mmCIF file of C-alpha atoms and ligand atoms in Angstrom:
data_model
loop_
_atom_site.group_PDB
_atom_site.id
_atom_site.type_symbol
_atom_site.label_atom_id
_atom_site.label_comp_id
_atom_site.label_asym_id
_atom_site.label_seq_id
_atom_site.Cartn_x
_atom_site.Cartn_y
_atom_site.Cartn_z
ATOM 1 C CA MET A 1 -20.120 5.128 23.752
ATOM 2 C CA LYS A 2 -18.700 8.650 24.081
ATOM 3 C CA LYS A 3 -19.715 11.338 26.567
ATOM 4 C CA THR A 4 -21.464 14.219 24.894
ATOM 5 C CA ASN A 5 -22.495 17.819 25.469
ATOM 6 C CA GLY A 6 -25.349 20.165 24.642
ATOM 7 C CA GLN A 7 -23.706 21.563 21.505
ATOM 8 C CA GLU A 8 -23.231 18.093 20.021
ATOM 9 C CA ILE A 9 -26.791 17.018 20.829
ATOM 10 C CA ILE A 10 -28.303 20.116 19.214
ATOM 11 C CA GLN A 11 -26.011 19.830 16.184
ATOM 12 C CA LEU A 12 -27.311 16.307 15.728
ATOM 13 C CA PHE A 13 -30.903 17.480 16.209
ATOM 14 C CA GLU A 14 -30.450 20.242 13.638
ATOM 15 C CA SER A 15 -28.900 17.847 11.125
ATOM 16 C CA TRP A 16 -32.377 16.300 11.112
ATOM 17 C CA SER A 17 -34.602 19.305 11.812
ATOM 18 C CA PRO A 18 -32.618 22.367 10.717
ATOM 19 C CA LYS A 19 -33.731 25.899 11.575
ATOM 20 C CA LYS A 20 -34.008 26.762 7.877
ATOM 21 C CA LEU A 21 -37.157 24.589 7.717
ATOM 22 C CA ALA A 22 -39.055 27.012 9.985
ATOM 23 C CA ALA A 23 -42.333 27.832 8.257
ATOM 24 C CA MET A 24 -43.133 31.143 9.928
ATOM 25 C CA ASP A 25 -41.288 34.453 10.064
ATOM 26 C CA ASN A 26 -39.399 35.039 13.290
ATOM 27 C CA ASP A 27 -40.386 31.665 14.678
ATOM 28 C CA PRO A 28 -38.663 31.809 18.092
ATOM 29 C CA ILE A 29 -36.713 28.573 17.728
ATOM 30 C CA GLY A 30 -33.353 27.594 19.170
ATOM 31 C CA LEU A 31 -31.915 27.833 22.653
ATOM 32 C CA HIS A 32 -34.323 29.647 24.992
ATOM 33 C CA VAL A 33 -32.859 29.145 28.453
ATOM 34 C CA GLY A 34 -29.424 28.233 29.806
ATOM 35 C CA ASN A 35 -26.460 27.181 27.733
ATOM 36 C CA LEU A 36 -25.289 24.212 25.699
ATOM 37 C CA ASN A 37 -21.615 24.286 26.686
ATOM 38 C CA LYS A 38 -21.960 21.573 29.279
ATOM 39 C CA PRO A 39 -22.035 17.796 29.498
ATOM 40 C CA VAL A 40 -25.440 16.294 28.748
ATOM 41 C CA THR A 41 -26.442 12.765 29.728
ATOM 42 C CA LYS A 42 -30.260 12.990 29.724
ATOM 43 C CA VAL A 43 -32.667 15.008 27.626
ATOM 44 C CA LEU A 44 -36.377 15.398 28.342
ATOM 45 C CA VAL A 45 -38.559 15.713 25.219
ATOM 46 C CA THR A 46 -41.803 17.601 25.753
ATOM 47 C CA LEU A 47 -44.571 19.401 23.888
ATOM 48 C CA ASP A 48 -44.680 22.282 26.385
ATOM 49 C CA VAL A 49 -42.508 23.476 29.227
ATOM 50 C CA ASN A 50 -44.458 24.110 32.433
ATOM 51 C CA ASP A 51 -43.743 23.828 36.134
ATOM 52 C CA VAL A 52 -44.612 20.125 36.350
ATOM 53 C CA VAL A 53 -42.493 19.315 33.295
ATOM 54 C CA VAL A 54 -39.507 21.128 34.846
ATOM 55 C CA ASP A 55 -39.992 19.090 38.045
ATOM 56 C CA GLU A 56 -40.016 15.962 35.891
ATOM 57 C CA ALA A 57 -36.734 17.042 34.258
ATOM 58 C CA ILE A 58 -35.166 17.709 37.678
ATOM 59 C CA ALA A 59 -36.320 14.342 39.064
ATOM 60 C CA ALA A 60 -34.970 12.491 36.025
ATOM 61 C CA GLY A 61 -31.632 14.346 36.140
ATOM 62 C CA CYS A 62 -31.973 15.950 32.698
ATOM 63 C CA GLU A 63 -29.560 18.734 31.756
ATOM 64 C CA LEU A 64 -31.533 19.692 28.656
ATOM 65 C CA ILE A 65 -35.176 19.912 27.570
ATOM 66 C CA ILE A 66 -36.192 19.792 23.915
ATOM 67 C CA ALA A 67 -39.652 21.363 23.539
ATOM 68 C CA HIS A 68 -41.930 21.801 20.538
ATOM 69 C CA HIS A 69 -43.692 24.923 21.804
ATOM 70 C CA PRO A 70 -41.241 27.770 22.424
ATOM 71 C CA PRO A 71 -41.431 28.796 26.122
ATOM 72 C CA ILE A 72 -40.612 32.401 25.173
ATOM 73 C CA PHE A 73 -43.051 33.006 22.339
ATOM 74 C CA ARG A 74 -43.371 36.767 22.789
ATOM 75 C CA LYS A 75 -40.448 38.903 23.813
ATOM 76 C CA LEU A 76 -40.134 39.345 27.583
ATOM 77 C CA SER A 77 -40.124 42.909 28.873
ATOM 78 C CA THR A 78 -39.256 41.893 32.434
ATOM 79 C CA LEU A 79 -37.962 38.818 34.189
ATOM 80 C CA ARG A 80 -39.796 38.931 37.509
ATOM 81 C CA THR A 81 -39.692 35.802 39.569
ATOM 82 C CA ASP A 82 -43.083 36.560 41.132
ATOM 83 C CA THR A 83 -44.879 35.671 37.860
ATOM 84 C CA PRO A 84 -45.548 32.055 36.787
ATOM 85 C CA GLN A 85 -43.332 32.430 33.700
ATOM 86 C CA GLY A 86 -40.528 34.148 35.614
ATOM 87 C CA LYS A 87 -40.673 31.480 38.314
ATOM 88 C CA LEU A 88 -40.373 28.797 35.641
ATOM 89 C CA PHE A 89 -37.203 30.361 34.227
ATOM 90 C CA GLU A 90 -35.804 30.837 37.728
ATOM 91 C CA LYS A 91 -36.294 27.136 38.465
ATOM 92 C CA LEU A 92 -34.685 26.127 35.156
ATOM 93 C CA ILE A 93 -31.643 28.327 35.734
ATOM 94 C CA LYS A 94 -31.228 27.332 39.398
ATOM 95 C CA ASN A 95 -31.240 23.686 38.328
ATOM 96 C CA ASP A 96 -28.943 24.347 35.343
ATOM 97 C CA ILE A 97 -31.450 22.975 32.833
ATOM 98 C CA ALA A 98 -31.242 24.331 29.294
ATOM 99 C CA VAL A 99 -34.324 24.559 27.075
ATOM 100 C CA TYR A 100 -34.161 24.284 23.300
ATOM 101 C CA ALA A 101 -37.269 24.873 21.164
ATOM 102 C CA ALA A 102 -37.959 23.343 17.741
ATOM 103 C CA HIS A 103 -41.291 24.665 16.538
ATOM 104 C CA THR A 104 -42.346 24.877 12.877
ATOM 105 C CA ASN A 105 -39.022 23.414 11.755
ATOM 106 C CA LEU A 106 -40.060 20.255 13.592
ATOM 107 C CA ASP A 107 -43.523 20.399 11.989
ATOM 108 C CA VAL A 108 -41.876 20.400 8.548
ATOM 109 C CA ALA A 109 -38.959 17.991 9.158
ATOM 110 C CA GLU A 110 -39.204 14.479 7.785
ATOM 111 C CA GLY A 111 -40.225 12.293 10.694
ATOM 112 C CA GLY A 112 -41.373 15.422 12.563
ATOM 113 C CA VAL A 113 -44.761 16.311 14.044
ATOM 114 C CA ASN A 114 -46.840 16.069 10.857
ATOM 115 C CA ASP A 115 -45.286 12.803 9.696
ATOM 116 C CA LEU A 116 -45.839 11.386 13.182
ATOM 117 C CA LEU A 117 -49.512 12.430 13.069
ATOM 118 C CA ALA A 118 -49.962 10.938 9.586
ATOM 119 C CA GLU A 119 -48.368 7.701 10.805
ATOM 120 C CA ALA A 120 -50.543 7.637 13.925
ATOM 121 C CA LEU A 121 -53.639 7.986 11.704
ATOM 122 C CA CYS A 122 -52.310 5.118 9.498
ATOM 123 C CA LEU A 123 -52.331 7.311 6.377
ATOM 124 C CA GLN A 124 -50.813 5.686 3.322
ATOM 125 C CA ASN A 125 -48.721 7.278 0.564
ATOM 126 C CA TYR A 126 -49.048 10.615 2.281
ATOM 127 C CA GLU A 127 -47.579 13.803 0.874
ATOM 128 C CA VAL A 128 -46.985 17.341 2.049
ATOM 129 C CA LEU A 129 -50.202 19.406 2.280
ATOM 130 C CA VAL A 130 -48.712 22.934 2.381
ATOM 131 C CA PRO A 131 -45.268 23.137 0.742
ATOM 132 C CA THR A 132 -43.085 25.667 2.561
ATOM 133 C CA TYR A 133 -39.580 24.624 1.596
ATOM 134 C CA SER A 134 -37.919 23.119 -1.432
ATOM 135 C CA GLU A 135 -34.253 22.805 -1.849
ATOM 136 C CA GLU A 136 -32.280 23.869 -4.931
ATOM 137 C CA MET A 137 -30.979 20.880 -6.843
ATOM 138 C CA PHE A 138 -27.865 20.377 -8.954
ATOM 139 C CA LYS A 139 -26.740 17.735 -11.427
ATOM 140 C CA LEU A 140 -23.179 16.567 -10.974
ATOM 141 C CA ALA A 141 -21.644 14.933 -14.047
ATOM 142 C CA VAL A 142 -18.188 13.465 -13.562
ATOM 143 C CA PHE A 143 -15.886 11.665 -16.000
ATOM 144 C CA VAL A 144 -13.991 8.662 -14.614
ATOM 145 C CA PRO A 145 -12.081 5.638 -15.992
ATOM 146 C CA VAL A 146 -14.369 2.601 -16.435
ATOM 147 C CA ASP A 147 -12.621 0.534 -13.743
ATOM 148 C CA GLN A 148 -12.941 3.259 -11.103
ATOM 149 C CA ALA A 149 -16.604 4.036 -11.796
ATOM 150 C CA ASP A 150 -18.003 1.709 -9.118
ATOM 151 C CA GLN A 151 -15.947 3.173 -6.280
ATOM 152 C CA LEU A 152 -16.887 6.676 -7.409
ATOM 153 C CA ARG A 153 -20.621 5.869 -7.605
ATOM 154 C CA GLU A 154 -20.403 4.319 -4.163
ATOM 155 C CA ALA A 155 -18.658 7.373 -2.686
ATOM 156 C CA LEU A 156 -21.241 9.708 -4.248
ATOM 157 C CA ALA A 157 -24.138 7.670 -2.859
ATOM 158 C CA LYS A 158 -22.513 7.509 0.584
ATOM 159 C CA ALA A 159 -22.260 11.300 0.614
ATOM 160 C CA GLY A 160 -26.014 11.498 -0.082
ATOM 161 C CA ALA A 161 -26.019 12.245 -3.830
ATOM 162 C CA GLY A 162 -28.569 10.500 -6.051
ATOM 163 C CA GLN A 163 -31.509 10.437 -3.645
ATOM 164 C CA ILE A 164 -34.816 10.643 -5.507
ATOM 165 C CA GLY A 165 -37.987 10.081 -3.463
ATOM 166 C CA ASN A 166 -37.817 6.670 -1.845
ATOM 167 C CA TYR A 167 -34.741 5.656 -3.852
ATOM 168 C CA ASP A 168 -31.084 6.168 -3.086
ATOM 169 C CA SER A 169 -27.912 5.447 -5.092
ATOM 170 C CA CYS A 170 -29.590 6.765 -8.283
ATOM 171 C CA SER A 171 -27.121 7.560 -11.067
ATOM 172 C CA TYR A 172 -26.845 7.446 -14.836
ATOM 173 C CA THR A 173 -23.743 6.235 -16.655
ATOM 174 C CA MET A 174 -22.666 6.735 -20.288
ATOM 175 C CA GLN A 175 -19.547 5.422 -21.941
ATOM 176 C CA GLY A 176 -17.073 7.495 -23.975
ATOM 177 C CA GLU A 177 -13.435 8.421 -24.547
ATOM 178 C CA GLY A 178 -11.484 10.903 -22.472
ATOM 179 C CA ARG A 179 -8.399 12.563 -24.014
ATOM 180 C CA PHE A 180 -5.640 14.424 -22.248
ATOM 181 C CA ARG A 181 -1.935 15.205 -22.369
ATOM 182 C CA ALA A 182 -0.103 15.399 -19.038
ATOM 183 C CA LEU A 183 2.302 18.334 -18.914
ATOM 184 C CA ALA A 184 5.638 18.602 -17.102
ATOM 185 C CA GLY A 185 5.092 18.425 -13.338
ATOM 186 C CA ALA A 186 2.005 16.221 -13.600
ATOM 187 C CA THR A 187 1.830 12.723 -12.093
ATOM 188 C CA PRO A 188 -0.847 11.149 -14.281
ATOM 189 C CA PHE A 189 -2.828 8.170 -12.962
ATOM 190 C CA THR A 190 -2.642 6.747 -16.495
ATOM 191 C CA GLY A 191 -0.724 7.738 -19.647
ATOM 192 C CA GLU A 192 2.752 9.286 -19.987
ATOM 193 C CA VAL A 193 3.882 12.876 -19.469
ATOM 194 C CA GLY A 194 4.040 14.686 -22.813
ATOM 195 C CA GLU A 195 1.943 12.131 -24.727
ATOM 196 C CA LEU A 196 -1.651 12.480 -25.812
ATOM 197 C CA HIS A 197 -3.602 9.766 -24.021
ATOM 198 C CA VAL A 198 -6.986 8.217 -24.798
ATOM 199 C CA GLU A 199 -8.807 6.598 -21.879
ATOM 200 C CA GLN A 200 -12.062 4.633 -21.834
ATOM 201 C CA GLU A 201 -14.147 6.651 -19.424
ATOM 202 C CA VAL A 202 -17.718 6.848 -18.252
ATOM 203 C CA LYS A 203 -19.735 9.901 -17.401
ATOM 204 C CA VAL A 204 -21.570 9.391 -14.101
ATOM 205 C CA GLU A 205 -24.484 11.733 -13.410
ATOM 206 C CA VAL A 206 -26.199 12.202 -10.049
ATOM 207 C CA VAL A 207 -28.577 14.727 -8.501
ATOM 208 C CA VAL A 208 -27.275 16.693 -5.534
ATOM 209 C CA PRO A 209 -29.286 18.916 -3.155
ATOM 210 C CA LYS A 210 -27.632 22.249 -2.410
ATOM 211 C CA SER A 211 -27.204 21.535 1.311
ATOM 212 C CA ILE A 212 -24.791 18.659 0.662
ATOM 213 C CA LYS A 213 -23.101 19.978 -2.492
ATOM 214 C CA SER A 214 -19.684 20.590 -0.868
ATOM 215 C CA LYS A 215 -19.795 17.249 0.961
ATOM 216 C CA VAL A 216 -20.551 15.416 -2.306
ATOM 217 C CA LEU A 217 -17.824 17.291 -4.209
ATOM 218 C CA ARG A 218 -15.304 16.425 -1.494
ATOM 219 C CA ALA A 219 -16.344 12.755 -1.654
ATOM 220 C CA MET A 220 -16.064 12.798 -5.460
ATOM 221 C CA LEU A 221 -12.597 14.419 -5.448
ATOM 222 C CA ASN A 222 -11.362 12.004 -2.742
ATOM 223 C CA SER A 223 -12.472 8.881 -4.550
ATOM 224 C CA HIS A 224 -11.514 9.985 -8.085
ATOM 225 C CA PRO A 225 -8.174 8.573 -9.307
ATOM 226 C CA TYR A 226 -7.227 11.606 -11.448
ATOM 227 C CA GLU A 227 -5.152 14.583 -10.297
ATOM 228 C CA GLU A 228 -7.552 16.857 -12.161
ATOM 229 C CA PRO A 229 -10.981 15.256 -12.399
ATOM 230 C CA ALA A 230 -13.275 16.757 -15.038
ATOM 231 C CA TYR A 231 -16.784 17.460 -13.811
ATOM 232 C CA ASP A 232 -19.773 19.734 -14.354
ATOM 233 C CA ILE A 233 -22.240 21.077 -11.823
ATOM 234 C CA ILE A 234 -25.473 22.209 -13.409
ATOM 235 C CA PRO A 235 -28.358 23.924 -11.584
ATOM 236 C CA LEU A 236 -31.646 22.093 -12.171
ATOM 237 C CA GLU A 237 -35.125 23.511 -12.588
ATOM 238 C CA THR A 238 -36.626 20.357 -11.099
ATOM 239 C CA ALA A 239 -37.208 20.949 -7.407
ATOM 240 C CA ALA A 240 -36.077 18.585 -4.718
ATOM 241 C CA LYS A 241 -38.659 16.782 -2.704
ATOM 242 C CA GLU A 242 -40.884 19.479 -1.303
ATOM 243 C CA MET A 243 -41.186 19.798 2.428
ATOM 244 C CA GLY A 244 -43.858 21.598 4.374
ATOM 245 C CA LEU A 245 -46.708 21.659 6.854
ATOM 246 C CA GLY A 246 -49.471 19.079 7.083
ATOM 247 C CA ARG A 247 -49.787 15.793 5.243
ATOM 248 C CA ILE A 248 -52.453 14.297 2.983
ATOM 249 C CA GLY A 249 -52.927 10.613 2.339
ATOM 250 C CA LYS A 250 -55.399 7.753 2.188
ATOM 251 C CA LEU A 251 -56.806 5.517 4.860
ATOM 252 C CA PRO A 252 -56.104 1.787 4.344
ATOM 253 C CA SER A 253 -59.856 1.411 3.738
ATOM 254 C CA SER A 254 -62.676 3.902 3.537
ATOM 255 C CA MET A 255 -65.069 4.364 6.449
ATOM 256 C CA SER A 256 -67.861 6.639 7.551
ATOM 257 C CA LEU A 257 -67.010 10.026 9.025
ATOM 258 C CA LYS A 258 -68.354 8.751 12.352
ATOM 259 C CA GLN A 259 -66.034 5.719 12.234
ATOM 260 C CA PHE A 260 -63.159 7.989 11.272
ATOM 261 C CA ALA A 261 -63.852 10.272 14.251
ATOM 262 C CA GLU A 262 -63.622 7.179 16.491
ATOM 263 C CA HIS A 263 -60.401 6.170 14.711
ATOM 264 C CA VAL A 264 -58.909 9.613 15.467
ATOM 265 C CA LYS A 265 -59.902 9.336 19.128
ATOM 266 C CA VAL A 266 -58.212 5.953 19.478
ATOM 267 C CA SER A 267 -55.134 6.725 17.346
ATOM 268 C CA LEU A 268 -54.402 10.084 18.928
ATOM 269 C CA GLN A 269 -55.598 9.087 22.407
ATOM 270 C CA VAL A 270 -58.135 11.833 22.969
ATOM 271 C CA PRO A 271 -61.461 11.412 24.806
ATOM 272 C CA ALA A 272 -63.466 13.472 22.303
ATOM 273 C CA VAL A 273 -63.228 15.260 18.969
ATOM 274 C CA ARG A 274 -65.278 18.061 17.397
ATOM 275 C CA VAL A 275 -66.649 17.133 13.997
ATOM 276 C CA VAL A 276 -67.998 19.195 11.092
ATOM 277 C CA GLY A 277 -69.782 17.254 8.330
ATOM 278 C CA ASP A 278 -72.136 14.396 7.579
ATOM 279 C CA LEU A 279 -71.340 11.539 9.961
ATOM 280 C CA THR A 280 -72.729 8.983 7.488
ATOM 281 C CA SER A 281 -70.598 10.110 4.520
ATOM 282 C CA THR A 282 -67.755 7.868 3.339
ATOM 283 C CA VAL A 283 -64.229 9.205 3.798
ATOM 284 C CA SER A 284 -60.851 7.956 2.604
ATOM 285 C CA LYS A 285 -58.623 10.918 1.733
ATOM 286 C CA ILE A 286 -57.411 12.601 4.901
ATOM 287 C CA ALA A 287 -55.482 15.826 5.424
ATOM 288 C CA VAL A 288 -53.843 16.380 8.809
ATOM 289 C CA LEU A 289 -52.034 19.410 10.153
ATOM 290 C CA GLY A 290 -50.699 19.504 13.703
ATOM 291 C CA GLY A 291 -51.522 22.471 15.895
ATOM 292 C CA ASP A 292 -53.678 25.320 14.655
ATOM 293 C CA GLY A 293 -54.625 24.673 11.014
ATOM 294 C CA ASN A 294 -57.360 27.280 10.573
ATOM 295 C CA LYS A 295 -55.441 28.987 7.774
ATOM 296 C CA TYR A 296 -55.377 25.966 5.520
ATOM 297 C CA ILE A 297 -58.999 24.843 5.101
ATOM 298 C CA HIS A 298 -58.994 25.953 1.438
ATOM 299 C CA THR A 299 -55.675 24.169 0.810
ATOM 300 C CA ALA A 300 -57.133 20.968 2.268
ATOM 301 C CA LYS A 301 -60.280 21.359 0.139
ATOM 302 C CA ARG A 302 -58.273 22.020 -3.060
ATOM 303 C CA ALA A 303 -56.079 18.999 -2.318
ATOM 304 C CA GLY A 304 -59.238 16.865 -2.366
ATOM 305 C CA ALA A 305 -59.386 15.945 1.318
ATOM 306 C CA ASP A 306 -62.615 14.278 2.478
ATOM 307 C CA VAL A 307 -61.713 15.300 6.030
ATOM 308 C CA TYR A 308 -59.247 17.778 7.470
ATOM 309 C CA VAL A 309 -57.870 16.892 10.897
ATOM 310 C CA THR A 310 -56.535 19.906 12.745
ATOM 311 C CA GLY A 311 -56.683 21.588 16.140
ATOM 312 C CA ASP A 312 -57.922 24.886 17.534
ATOM 313 C CA MET A 313 -60.644 25.277 14.888
ATOM 314 C CA TYR A 314 -62.454 28.621 15.291
ATOM 315 C CA PHE A 315 -66.246 28.790 15.166
ATOM 316 C CA HIS A 316 -66.335 30.953 12.023
ATOM 317 C CA VAL A 317 -63.636 28.964 10.228
ATOM 318 C CA ALA A 318 -65.633 25.797 10.973
ATOM 319 C CA GLN A 319 -68.649 27.508 9.354
ATOM 320 C CA ASP A 320 -66.503 28.439 6.327
ATOM 321 C CA ALA A 321 -65.327 24.818 6.066
ATOM 322 C CA GLU A 322 -68.929 23.641 6.173
ATOM 323 C CA ALA A 323 -69.811 26.137 3.424
ATOM 324 C CA ILE A 324 -67.070 24.882 1.066
ATOM 325 C CA GLY A 325 -67.992 21.247 1.771
ATOM 326 C CA LEU A 326 -64.887 20.367 3.773
ATOM 327 C CA GLN A 327 -65.424 18.057 6.731
ATOM 328 C CA ILE A 328 -63.387 18.667 9.865
ATOM 329 C CA VAL A 329 -62.240 16.561 12.779
ATOM 330 C CA ASP A 330 -60.698 18.694 15.540
ATOM 331 C CA PRO A 331 -58.934 16.510 18.123
ATOM 332 C CA GLY A 332 -57.363 19.541 19.864
ATOM 333 C CA HIS A 333 -53.887 21.029 19.760
ATOM 334 C CA HIS A 334 -52.480 18.623 22.326
ATOM 335 C CA VAL A 335 -52.333 15.728 19.813
ATOM 336 C CA GLU A 336 -48.996 17.205 18.819
ATOM 337 C CA SER A 337 -47.701 15.377 21.889
ATOM 338 C CA VAL A 338 -47.037 12.442 19.525
ATOM 339 C CA MET A 339 -43.747 14.287 19.057
ATOM 340 C CA LYS A 340 -42.545 13.295 22.540
ATOM 341 C CA VAL A 341 -41.976 9.621 21.753
ATOM 342 C CA GLY A 342 -41.237 10.318 18.056
ATOM 343 C CA VAL A 343 -38.467 12.829 18.737
ATOM 344 C CA ALA A 344 -37.021 10.839 21.635
ATOM 345 C CA ASN A 345 -36.770 7.712 19.442
ATOM 346 C CA LYS A 346 -35.317 9.595 16.481
ATOM 347 C CA MET A 347 -32.675 11.311 18.642
ATOM 348 C CA GLN A 348 -31.846 8.064 20.446
ATOM 349 C CA ASN A 349 -31.171 6.425 17.072
ATOM 350 C CA LEU A 350 -29.089 9.357 15.825
ATOM 351 C CA CYS A 351 -27.003 9.257 19.022
ATOM 352 C CA GLN A 352 -26.531 5.505 18.745
ATOM 353 C CA LEU A 353 -25.219 5.918 15.182
ATOM 354 C CA GLN A 354 -22.716 8.521 16.444
ATOM 355 C CA LYS A 355 -21.950 6.347 19.517
ATOM 356 C CA LEU A 356 -22.917 9.225 21.831
ATOM 357 C CA ASN A 357 -23.976 8.328 25.332
ATOM 358 C CA CYS A 358 -27.195 10.231 25.971
ATOM 359 C CA GLU A 359 -30.677 9.164 27.024
ATOM 360 C CA PHE A 360 -33.793 10.775 25.568
ATOM 361 C CA ILE A 361 -36.867 10.632 27.792
ATOM 362 C CA PRO A 362 -40.356 11.409 26.452
ATOM 363 C CA SER A 363 -42.169 13.500 29.064
ATOM 364 C CA LYS A 364 -45.004 11.652 30.788
ATOM 365 C CA ILE A 365 -46.749 14.876 31.761
ATOM 366 C CA SER A 366 -49.883 15.815 29.843
ATOM 367 C CA THR A 367 -49.915 19.537 29.125
ATOM 368 C CA GLU A 368 -53.507 19.442 27.847
ATOM 369 C CA PRO A 369 -55.311 22.242 29.711
ATOM 370 C CA PHE A 370 -58.804 21.088 28.680
ATOM 371 C CA GLN A 371 -60.854 18.311 30.160
ATOM 372 C CA PHE A 372 -64.188 17.005 28.986
ATOM 373 C CA VAL A 373 -66.979 16.755 31.545
HETATM 374 ZN ZN1 ZN B 1 -48.437 23.398 18.358
#
């Protein structure tokens, strides 16, 4: 296992949850406090950064905190250390603890907050509720001698080409004849200089998302036996897998709204939920959106959700939901804390794959300000 630093850890984090996935304008994501140019051995993963969480980070010896809610959400006009926020930053800096925030990019990322919530609610075959990002796709078609086709297909798949939904290594192959004449100065893999050569070739086609296009091309050129491989890259109209906020899926078996409310309480570990709807109605299709999902009641209704699970529901929005016949379960905003264990596990696995020596600790501090009496 290798020693690592803040830059490396965040690079790894952003390979999974890149900033480009942010679903709101000027989302204040990235490094908020301190710097990343230092060795990092322990990272605390938290929903919010408050005084108690910083004490937890100090006690555990963490050099870095990864938080879902950005500690500097609105621009600071002063940095006075006689205010609670100023004091917090003072403590972080004095203890050389950096804070990195991943907000809506982590909501959207695969395996991020919304996927974790959908998993916690045991939703099956869930999909994105509010698409916010889809990546441009290309088709790579490359011509290769029959005997070298396997190694080429393997290299393309290893670089990430040919991923369609829950399938990888997807490709299509057609047989044909390649013709070429090597000119003076060439060192042909097959055929003689100056002679027209006919080679049994196949055309291998794979889909390639824009973000890995150069990586895939490099892999193709490295594994291709020819000096001058022939290939086409064609932009596709078909979108890549869409990514976005919220998820919608089915419960393993239908239940009453009342039973579902209990299921939410147990699965998301909350003492109470607010419910809009008929407690005796049968529900099976569930939409869930972490945090404040007021904006998306109509999206959830159009998507055919029997219930929409989201936090911070306003009184009037709850009335609107009732009016359009959408049932609501509001477990509060704090259920996003599922990200603590989810992100810590994901990052621990990514580090293990890269043989980086770093421990990710899910914060044990509840940052829920509400209590039920
Ligand atoms: Zn939130």
